[in-house]
């Protein structure tokens, strides 16, 4: 089952949501890095340990680029055309 999370960044702080990927719960934070002029995705586990920190990569409509590849077969995809994260 795919869960869609609308990406709504703001100046008040980084965008945050919780995702269940491959039966693991992750607290996702999407901070903006002004130096590199792009967003990043930070995965934290239940113990608040950083599990992964990667650049936000946009997936085209016809292909999924799994941001959470180390946690496969689960996936986290960012679709720029809809401005959504897709969690499987």
GROMACS .gro file of C-alpha atoms in nm:
model
   88
    1UNK     CA    1   0.000   0.000   0.000
    2UNK     CA    2   0.138   0.339  -0.099
    3UNK     CA    3   0.108   0.635   0.136
    4UNK     CA    4   0.134   0.984  -0.013
    5UNK     CA    5   0.279   1.273   0.188
    6UNK     CA    6   0.246   1.623   0.044
    7UNK     CA    7   0.580   1.807   0.059
    8UNK     CA    8   0.507   2.151   0.210
    9UNK     CA    9   0.836   2.318   0.306
   10UNK     CA   10   0.828   2.644   0.501
   11UNK     CA   11   1.066   2.903   0.641
   12UNK     CA   12   0.958   2.814   0.997
   13UNK     CA   13   1.169   2.496   1.003
   14UNK     CA   14   1.244   2.178   0.814
   15UNK     CA   15   0.963   1.964   0.678
   16UNK     CA   16   0.900   1.650   0.890
   17UNK     CA   17   0.692   1.334   0.869
   18UNK     CA   18   0.693   0.972   0.989
   19UNK     CA   19   0.727   0.682   0.746
   20UNK     CA   20   0.702   0.305   0.783
   21UNK     CA   21   0.953   0.154   0.541
   22UNK     CA   22   1.009  -0.222   0.532
   23UNK     CA   23   0.840  -0.266   0.872
   24UNK     CA   24   1.063  -0.002   1.034
   25UNK     CA   25   0.947   0.337   1.156
   26UNK     CA   26   1.157   0.634   1.050
   27UNK     CA   27   1.128   0.999   1.143
   28UNK     CA   28   1.202   1.188   0.823
   29UNK     CA   29   1.331   1.545   0.821
   30UNK     CA   30   1.383   1.737   0.497
   31UNK     CA   31   1.613   2.034   0.569
   32UNK     CA   32   1.721   2.288   0.309
   33UNK     CA   33   2.094   2.346   0.273
   34UNK     CA   34   2.160   2.703   0.160
   35UNK     CA   35   2.523   2.635   0.076
   36UNK     CA   36   2.442   2.358  -0.171
   37UNK     CA   37   2.106   2.516  -0.265
   38UNK     CA   38   1.909   2.191  -0.229
   39UNK     CA   39   1.704   1.975   0.006
   40UNK     CA   40   1.834   1.671   0.190
   41UNK     CA   41   1.650   1.379   0.352
   42UNK     CA   42   1.745   1.266   0.702
   43UNK     CA   43   1.622   0.928   0.832
   44UNK     CA   44   1.616   0.874   1.210
   45UNK     CA   45   1.519   0.549   1.380
   46UNK     CA   46   1.310   0.504   1.696
   47UNK     CA   47   1.619   0.566   1.912
   48UNK     CA   48   1.680   0.900   1.737
   49UNK     CA   49   1.994   0.768   1.567
   50UNK     CA   50   2.063   0.893   1.215
   51UNK     CA   51   2.008   0.595   0.986
   52UNK     CA   52   2.080   0.780   0.662
   53UNK     CA   53   2.130   1.132   0.523
   54UNK     CA   54   2.096   1.174   0.146
   55UNK     CA   55   2.019   1.448  -0.108
   56UNK     CA   56   1.657   1.476  -0.216
   57UNK     CA   57   1.636   1.328  -0.566
   58UNK     CA   58   1.335   1.391  -0.788
   59UNK     CA   59   1.181   1.089  -0.962
   60UNK     CA   60   1.027   1.126  -1.308
   61UNK     CA   61   0.666   1.012  -1.356
   62UNK     CA   62   0.765   0.695  -1.540
   63UNK     CA   63   1.042   0.571  -1.308
   64UNK     CA   64   1.096   0.541  -0.931
   65UNK     CA   65   1.427   0.651  -0.776
   66UNK     CA   66   1.423   0.494  -0.430
   67UNK     CA   67   1.569   0.736  -0.175
   68UNK     CA   68   1.553   0.461   0.090
   69UNK     CA   69   1.740   0.199  -0.113
   70UNK     CA   70   1.928   0.049   0.189
   71UNK     CA   71   1.586  -0.036   0.338
   72UNK     CA   72   1.458  -0.226   0.032
   73UNK     CA   73   1.219  -0.383  -0.045
   74UNK     CA   74   1.057  -0.076   0.112
   75UNK     CA   75   1.084   0.252  -0.071
   76UNK     CA   76   1.060   0.628  -0.038
   77UNK     CA   77   1.016   0.817  -0.364
   78UNK     CA   78   0.986   1.191  -0.417
   79UNK     CA   79   0.773   1.279  -0.720
   80UNK     CA   80   0.842   1.639  -0.827
   81UNK     CA   81   0.544   1.658  -1.065
   82UNK     CA   82   0.298   1.608  -0.777
   83UNK     CA   83   0.524   1.741  -0.498
   84UNK     CA   84   0.458   1.420  -0.300
   85UNK     CA   85   0.662   1.164  -0.115
   86UNK     CA   86   0.544   0.809  -0.189
   87UNK     CA   87   0.607   0.561   0.094
   88UNK     CA   88   0.591   0.184   0.035
   0.00000   0.00000   0.00000
